Tab-separated table of C-alpha atoms and ligand atoms in Angstrom:
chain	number	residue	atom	x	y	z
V	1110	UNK	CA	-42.979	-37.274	-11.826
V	1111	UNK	CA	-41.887	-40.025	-13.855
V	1112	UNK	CA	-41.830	-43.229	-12.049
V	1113	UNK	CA	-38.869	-44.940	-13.476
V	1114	UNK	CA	-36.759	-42.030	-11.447
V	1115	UNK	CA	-39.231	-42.078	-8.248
V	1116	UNK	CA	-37.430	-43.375	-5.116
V	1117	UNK	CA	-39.887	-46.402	-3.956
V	1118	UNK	CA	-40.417	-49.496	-4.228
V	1119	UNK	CA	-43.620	-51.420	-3.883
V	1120	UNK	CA	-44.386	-54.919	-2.381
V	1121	UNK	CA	-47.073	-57.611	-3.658
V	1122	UNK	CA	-47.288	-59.310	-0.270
V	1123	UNK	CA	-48.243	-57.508	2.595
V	1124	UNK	CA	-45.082	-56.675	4.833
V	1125	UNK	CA	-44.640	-59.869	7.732
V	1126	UNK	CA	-44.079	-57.107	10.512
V	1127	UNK	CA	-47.327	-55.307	10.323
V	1128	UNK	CA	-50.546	-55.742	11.957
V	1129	UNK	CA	-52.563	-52.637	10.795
V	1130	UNK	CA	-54.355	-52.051	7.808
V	1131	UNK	CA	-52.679	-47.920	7.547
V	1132	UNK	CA	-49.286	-49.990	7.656
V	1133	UNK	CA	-49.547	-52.590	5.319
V	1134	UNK	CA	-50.931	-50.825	2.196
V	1135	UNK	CA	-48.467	-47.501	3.409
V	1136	UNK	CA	-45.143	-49.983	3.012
V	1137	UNK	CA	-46.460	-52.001	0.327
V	1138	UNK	CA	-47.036	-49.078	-2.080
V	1139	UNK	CA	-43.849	-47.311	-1.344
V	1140	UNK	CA	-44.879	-44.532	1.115
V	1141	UNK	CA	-43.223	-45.672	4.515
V	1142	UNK	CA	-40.632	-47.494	5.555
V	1143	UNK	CA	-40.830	-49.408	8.672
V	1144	UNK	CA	-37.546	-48.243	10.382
V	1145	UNK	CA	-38.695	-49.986	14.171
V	1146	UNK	CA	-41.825	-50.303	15.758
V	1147	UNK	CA	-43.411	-46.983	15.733
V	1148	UNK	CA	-40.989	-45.550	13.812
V	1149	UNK	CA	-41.038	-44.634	10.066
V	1150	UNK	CA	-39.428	-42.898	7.326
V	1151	UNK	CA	-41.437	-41.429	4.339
V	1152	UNK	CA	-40.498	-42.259	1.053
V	1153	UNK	CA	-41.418	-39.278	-1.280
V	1154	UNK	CA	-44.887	-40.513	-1.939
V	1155	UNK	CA	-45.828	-40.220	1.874
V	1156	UNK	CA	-43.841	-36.999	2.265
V	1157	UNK	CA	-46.429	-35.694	0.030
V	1158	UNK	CA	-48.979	-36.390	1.399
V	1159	UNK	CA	-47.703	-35.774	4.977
V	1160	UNK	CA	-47.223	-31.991	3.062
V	1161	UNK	CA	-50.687	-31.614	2.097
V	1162	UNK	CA	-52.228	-32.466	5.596
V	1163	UNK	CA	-49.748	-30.359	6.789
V	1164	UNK	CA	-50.571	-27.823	4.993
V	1165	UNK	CA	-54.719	-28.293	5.248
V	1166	UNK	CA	-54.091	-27.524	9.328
V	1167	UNK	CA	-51.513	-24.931	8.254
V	1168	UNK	CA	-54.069	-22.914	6.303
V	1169	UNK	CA	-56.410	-23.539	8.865
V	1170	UNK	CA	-54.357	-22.033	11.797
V	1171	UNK	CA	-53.321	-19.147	10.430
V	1172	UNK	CA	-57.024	-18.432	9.576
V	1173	UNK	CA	-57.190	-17.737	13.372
V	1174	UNK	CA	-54.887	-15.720	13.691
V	1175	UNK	CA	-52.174	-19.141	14.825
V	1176	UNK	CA	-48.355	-17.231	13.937
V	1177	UNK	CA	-46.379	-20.419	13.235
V	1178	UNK	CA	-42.898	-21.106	14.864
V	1179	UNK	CA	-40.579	-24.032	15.872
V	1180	UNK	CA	-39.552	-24.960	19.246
V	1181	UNK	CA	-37.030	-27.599	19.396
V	1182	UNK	CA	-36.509	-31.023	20.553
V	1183	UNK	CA	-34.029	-31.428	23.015
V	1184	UNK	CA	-35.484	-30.213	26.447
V	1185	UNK	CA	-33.473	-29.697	29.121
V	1186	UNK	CA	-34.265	-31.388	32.565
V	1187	UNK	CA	-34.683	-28.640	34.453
V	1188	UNK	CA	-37.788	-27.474	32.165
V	1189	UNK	CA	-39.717	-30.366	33.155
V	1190	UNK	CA	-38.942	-30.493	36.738
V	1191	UNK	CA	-40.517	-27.141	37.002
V	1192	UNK	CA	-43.920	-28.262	36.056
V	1193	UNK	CA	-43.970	-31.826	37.686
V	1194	UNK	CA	-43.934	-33.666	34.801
V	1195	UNK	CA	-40.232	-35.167	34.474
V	1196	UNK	CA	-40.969	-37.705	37.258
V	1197	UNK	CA	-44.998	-37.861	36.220
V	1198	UNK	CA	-44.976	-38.872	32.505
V	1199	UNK	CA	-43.836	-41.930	31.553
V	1200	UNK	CA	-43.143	-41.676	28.250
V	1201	UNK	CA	-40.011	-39.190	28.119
V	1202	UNK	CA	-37.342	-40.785	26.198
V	1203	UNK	CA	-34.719	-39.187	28.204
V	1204	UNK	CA	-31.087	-38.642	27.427
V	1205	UNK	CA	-27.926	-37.511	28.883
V	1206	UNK	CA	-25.865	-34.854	27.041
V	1207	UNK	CA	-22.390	-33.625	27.638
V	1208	UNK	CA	-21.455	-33.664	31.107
V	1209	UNK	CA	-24.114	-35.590	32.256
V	1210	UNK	CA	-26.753	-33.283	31.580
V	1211	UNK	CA	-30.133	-35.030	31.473
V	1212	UNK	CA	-32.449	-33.769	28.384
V	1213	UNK	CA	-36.061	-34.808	26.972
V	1214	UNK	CA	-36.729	-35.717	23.624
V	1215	UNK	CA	-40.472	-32.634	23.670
V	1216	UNK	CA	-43.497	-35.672	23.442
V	1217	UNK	CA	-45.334	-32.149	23.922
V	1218	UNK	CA	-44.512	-28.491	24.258
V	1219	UNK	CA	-46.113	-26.494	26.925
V	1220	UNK	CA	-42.584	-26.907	29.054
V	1221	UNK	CA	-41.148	-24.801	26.999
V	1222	UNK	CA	-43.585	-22.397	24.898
V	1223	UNK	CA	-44.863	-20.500	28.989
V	1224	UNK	CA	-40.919	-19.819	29.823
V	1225	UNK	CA	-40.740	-18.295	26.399
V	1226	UNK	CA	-44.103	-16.680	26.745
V	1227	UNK	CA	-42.572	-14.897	30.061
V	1228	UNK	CA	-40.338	-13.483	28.258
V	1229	UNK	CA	-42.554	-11.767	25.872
V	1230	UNK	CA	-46.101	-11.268	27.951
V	1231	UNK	CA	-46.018	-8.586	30.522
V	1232	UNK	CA	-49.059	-6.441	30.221
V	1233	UNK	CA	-52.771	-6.424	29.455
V	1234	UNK	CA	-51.573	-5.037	26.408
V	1235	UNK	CA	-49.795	-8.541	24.923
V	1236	UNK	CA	-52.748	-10.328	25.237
V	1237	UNK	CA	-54.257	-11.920	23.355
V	1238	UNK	CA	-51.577	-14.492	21.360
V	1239	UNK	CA	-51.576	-17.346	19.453
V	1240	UNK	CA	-48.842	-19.488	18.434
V	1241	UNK	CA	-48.464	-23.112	17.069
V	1242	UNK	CA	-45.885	-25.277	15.457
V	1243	UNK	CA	-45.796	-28.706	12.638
V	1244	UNK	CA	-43.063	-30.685	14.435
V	1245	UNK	CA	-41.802	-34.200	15.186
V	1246	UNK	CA	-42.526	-35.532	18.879
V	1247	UNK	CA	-41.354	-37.994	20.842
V	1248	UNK	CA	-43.274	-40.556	22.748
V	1249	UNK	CA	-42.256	-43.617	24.737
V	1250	UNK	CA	-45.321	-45.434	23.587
V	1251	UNK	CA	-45.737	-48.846	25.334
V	1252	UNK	CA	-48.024	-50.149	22.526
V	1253	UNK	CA	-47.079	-49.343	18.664
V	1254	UNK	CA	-48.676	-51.543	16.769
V	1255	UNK	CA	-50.649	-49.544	14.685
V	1256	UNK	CA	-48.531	-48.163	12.042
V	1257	UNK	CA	-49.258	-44.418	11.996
V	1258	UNK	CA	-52.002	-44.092	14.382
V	1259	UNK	CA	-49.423	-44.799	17.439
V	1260	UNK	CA	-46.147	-43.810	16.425
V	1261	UNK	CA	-43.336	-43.519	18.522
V	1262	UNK	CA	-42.099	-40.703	16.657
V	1263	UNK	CA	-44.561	-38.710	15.153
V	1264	UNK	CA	-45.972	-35.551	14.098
V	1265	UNK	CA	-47.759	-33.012	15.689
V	1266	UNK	CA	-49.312	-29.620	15.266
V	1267	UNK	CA	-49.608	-28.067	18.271
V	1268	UNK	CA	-51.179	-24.484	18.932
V	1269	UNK	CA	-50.878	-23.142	22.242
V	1270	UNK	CA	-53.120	-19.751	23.166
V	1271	UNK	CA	-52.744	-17.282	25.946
V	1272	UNK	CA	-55.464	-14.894	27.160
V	1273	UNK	CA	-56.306	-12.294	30.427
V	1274	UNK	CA	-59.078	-14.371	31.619
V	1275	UNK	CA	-61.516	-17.246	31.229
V	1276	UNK	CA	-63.853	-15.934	28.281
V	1277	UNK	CA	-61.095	-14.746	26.794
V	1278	UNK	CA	-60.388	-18.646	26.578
V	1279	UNK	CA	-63.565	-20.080	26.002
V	1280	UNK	CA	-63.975	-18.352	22.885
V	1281	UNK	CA	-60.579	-18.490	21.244
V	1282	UNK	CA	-61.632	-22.173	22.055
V	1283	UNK	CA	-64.424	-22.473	20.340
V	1284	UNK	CA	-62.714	-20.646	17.439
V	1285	UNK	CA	-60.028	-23.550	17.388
V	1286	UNK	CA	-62.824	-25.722	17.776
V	1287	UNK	CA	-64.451	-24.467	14.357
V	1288	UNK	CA	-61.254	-24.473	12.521
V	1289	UNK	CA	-60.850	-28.294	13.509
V	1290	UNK	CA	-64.203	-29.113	12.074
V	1291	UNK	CA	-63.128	-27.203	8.701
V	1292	UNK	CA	-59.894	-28.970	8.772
V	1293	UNK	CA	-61.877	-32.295	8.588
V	1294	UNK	CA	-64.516	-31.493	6.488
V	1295	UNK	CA	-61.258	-30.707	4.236
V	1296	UNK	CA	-59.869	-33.862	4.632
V	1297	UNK	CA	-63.048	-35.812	3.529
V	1298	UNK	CA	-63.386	-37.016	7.649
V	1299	UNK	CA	-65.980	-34.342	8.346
V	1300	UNK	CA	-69.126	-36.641	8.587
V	1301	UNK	CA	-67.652	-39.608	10.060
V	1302	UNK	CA	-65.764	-37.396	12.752
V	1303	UNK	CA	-67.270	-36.269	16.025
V	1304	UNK	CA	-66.335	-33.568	19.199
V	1305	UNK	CA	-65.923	-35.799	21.938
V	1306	UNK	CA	-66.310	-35.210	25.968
V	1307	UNK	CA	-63.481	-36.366	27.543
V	1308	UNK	CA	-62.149	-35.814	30.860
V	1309	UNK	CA	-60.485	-32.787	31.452
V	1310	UNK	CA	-58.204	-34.177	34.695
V	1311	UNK	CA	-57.569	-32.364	37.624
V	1312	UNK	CA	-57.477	-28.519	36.246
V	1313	UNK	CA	-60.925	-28.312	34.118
V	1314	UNK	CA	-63.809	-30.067	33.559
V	1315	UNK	CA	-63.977	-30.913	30.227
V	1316	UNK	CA	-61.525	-31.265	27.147
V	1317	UNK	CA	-62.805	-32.374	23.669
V	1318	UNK	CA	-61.065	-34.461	21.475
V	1319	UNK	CA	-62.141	-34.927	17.776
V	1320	UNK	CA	-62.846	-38.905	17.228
V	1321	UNK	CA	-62.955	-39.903	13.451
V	1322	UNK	CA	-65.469	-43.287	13.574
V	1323	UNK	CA	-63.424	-46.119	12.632
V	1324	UNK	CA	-63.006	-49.760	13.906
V	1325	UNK	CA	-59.449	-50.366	14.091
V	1326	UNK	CA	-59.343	-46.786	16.502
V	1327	UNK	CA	-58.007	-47.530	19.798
V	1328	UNK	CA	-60.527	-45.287	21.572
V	1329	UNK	CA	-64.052	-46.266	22.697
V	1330	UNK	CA	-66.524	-43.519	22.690
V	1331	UNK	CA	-70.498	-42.985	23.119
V	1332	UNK	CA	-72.363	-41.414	20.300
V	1333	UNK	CA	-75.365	-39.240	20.606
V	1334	UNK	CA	-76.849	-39.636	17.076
V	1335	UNK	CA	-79.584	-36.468	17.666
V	1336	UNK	CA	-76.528	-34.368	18.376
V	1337	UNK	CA	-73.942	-36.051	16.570
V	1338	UNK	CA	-71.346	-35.741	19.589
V	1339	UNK	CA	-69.549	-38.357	21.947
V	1340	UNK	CA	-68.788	-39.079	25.296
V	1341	UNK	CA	-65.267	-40.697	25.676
V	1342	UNK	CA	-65.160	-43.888	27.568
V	1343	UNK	CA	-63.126	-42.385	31.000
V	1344	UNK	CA	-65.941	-39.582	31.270
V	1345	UNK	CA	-69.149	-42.114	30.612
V	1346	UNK	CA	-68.753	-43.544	34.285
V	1347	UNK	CA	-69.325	-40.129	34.836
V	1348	UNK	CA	-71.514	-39.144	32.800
V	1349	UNK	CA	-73.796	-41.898	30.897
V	1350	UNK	CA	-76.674	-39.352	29.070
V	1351	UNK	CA	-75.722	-36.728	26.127
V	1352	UNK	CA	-74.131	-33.807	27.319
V	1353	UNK	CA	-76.375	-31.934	24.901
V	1354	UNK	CA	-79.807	-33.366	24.711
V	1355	UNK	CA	-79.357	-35.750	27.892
V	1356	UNK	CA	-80.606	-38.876	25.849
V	1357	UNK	CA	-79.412	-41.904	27.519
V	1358	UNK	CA	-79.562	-44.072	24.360
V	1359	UNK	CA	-75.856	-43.618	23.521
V	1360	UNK	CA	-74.367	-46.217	20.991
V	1361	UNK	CA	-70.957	-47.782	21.235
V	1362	UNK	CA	-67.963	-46.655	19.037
V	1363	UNK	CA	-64.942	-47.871	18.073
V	1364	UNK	CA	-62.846	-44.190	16.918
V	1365	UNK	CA	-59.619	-42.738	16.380
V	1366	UNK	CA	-58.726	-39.310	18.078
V	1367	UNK	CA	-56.997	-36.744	15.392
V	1368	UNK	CA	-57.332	-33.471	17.595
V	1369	UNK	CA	-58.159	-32.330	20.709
V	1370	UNK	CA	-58.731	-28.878	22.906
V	1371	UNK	CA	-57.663	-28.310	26.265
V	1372	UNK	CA	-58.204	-25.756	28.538
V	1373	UNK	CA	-55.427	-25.437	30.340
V	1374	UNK	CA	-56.264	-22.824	32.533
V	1375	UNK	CA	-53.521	-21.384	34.761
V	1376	UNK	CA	-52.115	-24.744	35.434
V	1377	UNK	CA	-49.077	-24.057	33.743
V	1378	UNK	CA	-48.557	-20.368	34.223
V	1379	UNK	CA	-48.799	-21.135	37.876
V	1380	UNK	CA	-46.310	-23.751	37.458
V	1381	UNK	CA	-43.612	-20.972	35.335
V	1382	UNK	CA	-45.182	-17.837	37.057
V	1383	UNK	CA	-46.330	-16.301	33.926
V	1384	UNK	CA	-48.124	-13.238	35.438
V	1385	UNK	CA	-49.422	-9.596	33.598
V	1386	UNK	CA	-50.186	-6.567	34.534
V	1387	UNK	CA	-53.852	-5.943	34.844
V	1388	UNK	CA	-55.388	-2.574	33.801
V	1389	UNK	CA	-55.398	-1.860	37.441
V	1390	UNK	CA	-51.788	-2.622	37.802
V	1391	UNK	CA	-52.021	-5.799	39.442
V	1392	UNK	CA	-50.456	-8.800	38.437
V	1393	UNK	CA	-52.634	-12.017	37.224
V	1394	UNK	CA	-51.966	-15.184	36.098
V	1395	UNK	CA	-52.066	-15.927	32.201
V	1396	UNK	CA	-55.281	-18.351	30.836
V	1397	UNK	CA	-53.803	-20.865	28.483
V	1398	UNK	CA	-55.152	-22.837	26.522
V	1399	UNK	CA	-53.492	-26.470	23.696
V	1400	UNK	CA	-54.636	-27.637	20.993
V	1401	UNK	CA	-53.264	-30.710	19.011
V	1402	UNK	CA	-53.550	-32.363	15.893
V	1403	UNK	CA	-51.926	-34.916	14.385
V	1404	UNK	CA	-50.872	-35.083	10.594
V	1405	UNK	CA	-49.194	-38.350	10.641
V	1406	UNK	CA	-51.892	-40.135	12.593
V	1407	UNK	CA	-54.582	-38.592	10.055
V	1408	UNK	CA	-52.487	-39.966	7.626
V	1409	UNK	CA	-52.853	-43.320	8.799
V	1410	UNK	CA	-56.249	-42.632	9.871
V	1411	UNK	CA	-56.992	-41.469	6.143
V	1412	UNK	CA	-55.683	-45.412	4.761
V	1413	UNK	CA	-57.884	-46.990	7.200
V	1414	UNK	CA	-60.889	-45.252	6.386
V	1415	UNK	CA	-60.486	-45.025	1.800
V	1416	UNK	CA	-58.873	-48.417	1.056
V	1417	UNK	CA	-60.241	-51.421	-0.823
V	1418	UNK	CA	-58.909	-55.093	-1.641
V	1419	UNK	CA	-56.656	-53.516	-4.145
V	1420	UNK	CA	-55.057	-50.734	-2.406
V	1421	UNK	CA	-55.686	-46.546	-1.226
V	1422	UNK	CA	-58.296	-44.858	-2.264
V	1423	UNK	CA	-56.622	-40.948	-1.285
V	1424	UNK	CA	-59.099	-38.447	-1.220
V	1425	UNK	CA	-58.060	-35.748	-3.474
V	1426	UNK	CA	-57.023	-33.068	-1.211
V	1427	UNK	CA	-54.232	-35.205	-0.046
V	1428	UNK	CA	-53.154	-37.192	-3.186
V	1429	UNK	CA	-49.456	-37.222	-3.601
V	1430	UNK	CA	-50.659	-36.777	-6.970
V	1431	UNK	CA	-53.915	-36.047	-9.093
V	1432	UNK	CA	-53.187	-38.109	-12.399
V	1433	UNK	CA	-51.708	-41.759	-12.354
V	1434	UNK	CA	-50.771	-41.336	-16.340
V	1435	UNK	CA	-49.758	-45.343	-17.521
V	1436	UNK	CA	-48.924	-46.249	-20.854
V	1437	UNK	CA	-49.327	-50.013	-21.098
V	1438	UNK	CA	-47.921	-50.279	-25.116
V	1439	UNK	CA	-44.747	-51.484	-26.252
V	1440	UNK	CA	-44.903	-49.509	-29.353
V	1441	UNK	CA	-42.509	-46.184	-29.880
V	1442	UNK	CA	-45.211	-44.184	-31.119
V	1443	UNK	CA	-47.904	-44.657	-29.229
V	1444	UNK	CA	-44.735	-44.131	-25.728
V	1445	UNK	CA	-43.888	-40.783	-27.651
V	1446	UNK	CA	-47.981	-40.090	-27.728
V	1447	UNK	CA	-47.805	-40.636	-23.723
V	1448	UNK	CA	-44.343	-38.464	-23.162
V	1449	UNK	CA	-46.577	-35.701	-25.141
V	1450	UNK	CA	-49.618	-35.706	-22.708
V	1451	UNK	CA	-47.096	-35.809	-19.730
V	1452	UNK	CA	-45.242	-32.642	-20.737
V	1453	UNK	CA	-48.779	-30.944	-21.356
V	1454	UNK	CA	-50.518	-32.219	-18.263
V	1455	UNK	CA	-48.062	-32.213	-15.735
V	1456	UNK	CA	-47.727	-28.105	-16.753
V	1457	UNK	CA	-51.127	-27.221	-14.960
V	1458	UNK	CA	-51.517	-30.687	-13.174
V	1459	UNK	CA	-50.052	-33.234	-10.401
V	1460	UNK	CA	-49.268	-35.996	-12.404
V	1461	UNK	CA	-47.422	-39.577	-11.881
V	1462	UNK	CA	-46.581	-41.212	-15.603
V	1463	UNK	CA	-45.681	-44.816	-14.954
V	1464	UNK	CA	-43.362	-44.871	-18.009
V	1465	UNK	CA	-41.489	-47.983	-17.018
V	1466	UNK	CA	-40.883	-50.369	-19.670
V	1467	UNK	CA	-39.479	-52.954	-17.242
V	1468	UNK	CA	-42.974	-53.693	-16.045
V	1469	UNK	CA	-46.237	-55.598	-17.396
V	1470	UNK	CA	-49.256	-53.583	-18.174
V	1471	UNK	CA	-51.146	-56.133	-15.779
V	1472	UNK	CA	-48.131	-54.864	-12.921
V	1473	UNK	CA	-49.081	-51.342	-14.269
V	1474	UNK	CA	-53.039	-51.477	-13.370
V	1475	UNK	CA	-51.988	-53.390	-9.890
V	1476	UNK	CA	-50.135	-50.934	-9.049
V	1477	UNK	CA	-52.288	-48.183	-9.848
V	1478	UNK	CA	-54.796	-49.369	-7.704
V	1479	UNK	CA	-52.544	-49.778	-4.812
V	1480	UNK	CA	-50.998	-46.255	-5.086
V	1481	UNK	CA	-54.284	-45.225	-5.009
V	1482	UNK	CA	-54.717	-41.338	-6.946
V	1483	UNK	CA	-57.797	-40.279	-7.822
V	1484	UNK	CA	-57.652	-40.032	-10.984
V	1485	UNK	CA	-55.819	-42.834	-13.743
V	1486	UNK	CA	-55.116	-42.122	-17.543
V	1487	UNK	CA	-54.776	-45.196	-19.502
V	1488	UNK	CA	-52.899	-44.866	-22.892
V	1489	UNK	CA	-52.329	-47.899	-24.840
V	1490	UNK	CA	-52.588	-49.737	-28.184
V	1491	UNK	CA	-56.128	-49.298	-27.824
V	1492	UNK	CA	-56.622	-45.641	-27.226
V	1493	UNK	CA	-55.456	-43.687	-30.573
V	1494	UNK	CA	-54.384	-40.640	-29.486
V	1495	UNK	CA	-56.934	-40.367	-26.716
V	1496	UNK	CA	-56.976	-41.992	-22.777
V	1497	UNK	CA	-58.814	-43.905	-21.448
V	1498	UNK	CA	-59.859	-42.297	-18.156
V	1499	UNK	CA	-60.824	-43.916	-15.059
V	1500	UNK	CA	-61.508	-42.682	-11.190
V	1501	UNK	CA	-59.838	-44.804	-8.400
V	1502	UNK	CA	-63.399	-44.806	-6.874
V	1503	UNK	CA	-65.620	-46.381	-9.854
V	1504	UNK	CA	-65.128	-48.932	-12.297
V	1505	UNK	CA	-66.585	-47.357	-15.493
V	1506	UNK	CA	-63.437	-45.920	-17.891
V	1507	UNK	CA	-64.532	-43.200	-20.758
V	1508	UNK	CA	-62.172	-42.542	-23.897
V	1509	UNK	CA	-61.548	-38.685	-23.134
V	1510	UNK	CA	-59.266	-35.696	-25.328
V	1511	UNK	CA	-56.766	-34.595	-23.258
V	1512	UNK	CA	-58.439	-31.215	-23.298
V	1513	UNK	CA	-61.126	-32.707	-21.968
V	1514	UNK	CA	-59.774	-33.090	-18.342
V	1515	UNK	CA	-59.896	-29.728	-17.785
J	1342	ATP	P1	-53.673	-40.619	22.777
J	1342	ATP	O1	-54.697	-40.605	23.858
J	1342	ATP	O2	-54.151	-41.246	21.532
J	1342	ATP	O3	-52.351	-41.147	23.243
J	1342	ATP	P2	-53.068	-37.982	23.517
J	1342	ATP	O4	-54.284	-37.672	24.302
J	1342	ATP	O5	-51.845	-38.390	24.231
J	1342	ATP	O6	-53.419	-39.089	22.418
J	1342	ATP	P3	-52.071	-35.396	22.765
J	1342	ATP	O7	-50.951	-35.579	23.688
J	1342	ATP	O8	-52.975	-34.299	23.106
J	1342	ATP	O9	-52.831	-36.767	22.532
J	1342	ATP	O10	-51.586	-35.200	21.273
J	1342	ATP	C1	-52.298	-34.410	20.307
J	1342	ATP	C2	-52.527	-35.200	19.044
J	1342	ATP	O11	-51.317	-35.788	18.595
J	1342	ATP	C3	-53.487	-36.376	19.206
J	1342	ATP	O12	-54.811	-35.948	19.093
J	1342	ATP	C4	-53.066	-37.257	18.059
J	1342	ATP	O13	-53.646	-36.816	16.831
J	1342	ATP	C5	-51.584	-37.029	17.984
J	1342	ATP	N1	-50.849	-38.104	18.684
J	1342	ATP	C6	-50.683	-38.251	20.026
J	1342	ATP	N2	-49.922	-39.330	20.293
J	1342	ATP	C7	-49.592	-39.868	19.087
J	1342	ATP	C8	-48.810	-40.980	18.684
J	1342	ATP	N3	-48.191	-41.755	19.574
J	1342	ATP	N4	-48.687	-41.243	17.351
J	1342	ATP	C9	-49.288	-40.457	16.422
J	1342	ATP	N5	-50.039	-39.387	16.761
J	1342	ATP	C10	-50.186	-39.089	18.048
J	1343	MG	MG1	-51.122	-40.344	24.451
């Protein structure tokens, strides 16, 4: 992608309307736009990475056996009423359509994925399923003030499961729980990101959410070092050792949760009746089970975590691009040299060529740093024919062939 035809702009002040670190460095190098508080568009640097993330969890779902679909948006009243929850959560943003009719905007799904299952789950014989969608949600957040991490529209994957009984459960749940921990070992958060106790409510004892370590995270949790696990703050009044080794030296954490796993039980097939038929013809309620994740706060999570005075540092997986390609000469030749290594890299690479002549080679480097890919090509007066090749990560540069990136 060339960048004198990439839509984005970037900023050398930090933007007056943001408090969070994810925010700032997201709108000042052209990724988001700051539409309202907790709301965002993204510009197409943040798309892609928003893709790749995407995508990482994608992969990672359909590994176990997760079919994807899309449920939509607008939920009617009547959905919610069923289950409790239109007078009981408070952060519907709710609508009225034509004729009065009163809608949702879906801050979560399970309202309408168990009707749908009904229609579809009779028998023993339809059990096991998984399904799970990447979609927008809704939330009436009180608090959005931290860029991505608390949007009040945001992204979500969320994988609902449905089994005959309780084992059935526990080990798709552990499954999910596996795929989680490759899903952030993918994203470069695996050894900074913990399974978390947390209270399960009403309908099981325990739910585990998956808290990446990081001081601007909203959520307090205790961290067993021998185990490497956490107890969330709600469940340590409860419980104040190590759920696993029962150590009571348990260290204070400041963390941000990207995922969690919930066993819903038959809460919600009680709720829409979603019975089978048993092997000996009786009928028995369906064992669900949720899972979430979310891209967009992983995202911001992600800029929190790999950032410096200068800028992002994106970890590869999720670069928009690999190669920030910058030619920093005013000469013809040596700009026709740097259109020739952009035609042959960008055919088996990612690359971003900042081939605008309207800005200073010092601009150029600033820049660089503040987009943040992993890898940046210098060519310039000084480089002959070669580039001078730097990682966003280190400081030392190295003359290299072109041939010699691959
Ligand atoms: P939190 O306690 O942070 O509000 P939650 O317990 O409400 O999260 P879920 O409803 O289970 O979370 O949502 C699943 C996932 O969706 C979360 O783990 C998180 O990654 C993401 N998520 C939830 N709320 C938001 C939000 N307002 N902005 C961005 N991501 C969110
Ligand atoms: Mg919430």
């Amino acid at each position: 992608m060339k960048q004198s035809r990439l839509f984005y702009k970037t900023l050398k002040q930090d933007p007056k309307d943001e408090e969070a670190v994810n925010a700032k460095l997201l709108v000042r190098a052209g990724f988001i736009d700051k539409v309202a508080a907790g709301i965002y568009s993204y510009l197409p640097l943040g798309q892609r990475v928003l893709v790749k993330i995407e995508n990482i969890i994608r992969e990672e779902m359909d590994a176990i056996g997760g079919q994807e679909m899309l449920l939509p948006v607008l939920h009617p009243k009547e959905f919610w009423v069923q289950t409790g929850r239109w007078d009981s959560m408070p952060v519907l943003f709710k609508l009225k359509g034509a004729n009065n009719k009163e809608f949702t905007l879906g801050p979560t799904h399970e309202e309408i994925i168990t009707p749908l299952a009904k229609k579809i789950i009779f028998s023993y014989k339809d059990l096991p399923k998984y399904v799970y969608q990447i979609q927008t949600k809704f939330r009436n957040e009180a608090r959005s003030k931290s860029g991505l991490l608390r949007g009040r529209e945001f992204v979500m994957k969320d994988l609902y499961s449905f089994h005959k009984d309780e084992q059935g459960l526990d080990k798709y749940y552990e499954r999910v729980a596996r795929a989680y921990e490759k899903i952030l070992a993918r994203l470069s958060l695996g050894d900074i990101s913990v399974r978390t106790f947390a209270s399960g409510g009403s309908f099981s004892q325990y739910s585990h959410e998956y808290q990446t370590l990081c001081d601007a995270g909203e959520d307090e949790i205790y961290l067993c070092k021998q185990c490497n696990i956490a107890v969330n703050q709600e469940l340590i009044k409860e419980q104040n050792v190590c759920p696993q080794c029962n150590n009571n030296q348990l260290e204070k954490k400041r963390a941000i949760e990207v995922g969690n796993i919930f066993k819903l039980k038959t809460k919600f097939s009680n709720a829409c009746q979603l019975t089978y038929k048993a092997g000996d013809g009786h009928g028995k309620p369906v064992f669900m089970g949720c899972y979430g994740f979310g891209p967009s706060r992983v995202m911001g999570t992600l800029v929190e975590i790999f950032h410096d005075e200068k800028g992002i540092i994106w970890p590869a997986a999720v670069a928009p691009y690999k190669y920030h390609l910058l030619n920093l000469s005013k000469n013809d030749k040596v700009k026709l040299t740097a259109d020739e290594i952009y035609r042959e890299l960008s055919k088996k690479e990612e690359v971003l060529y900042n081939d605008r002549q309207d800005i200073s080679p010092g601009e150029k480097l600033a820049e660089a740093d503040l987009i943040g890919l992993p890898y940046r090509l210098v060519v310039s007066d000084k480089t002959h024919g070669q580039l001078e090749f730097k990682k966003r990560n280190e400081n030392k540069t190295q003359l290299r062939n072109l041939k010699e990136l691959f």
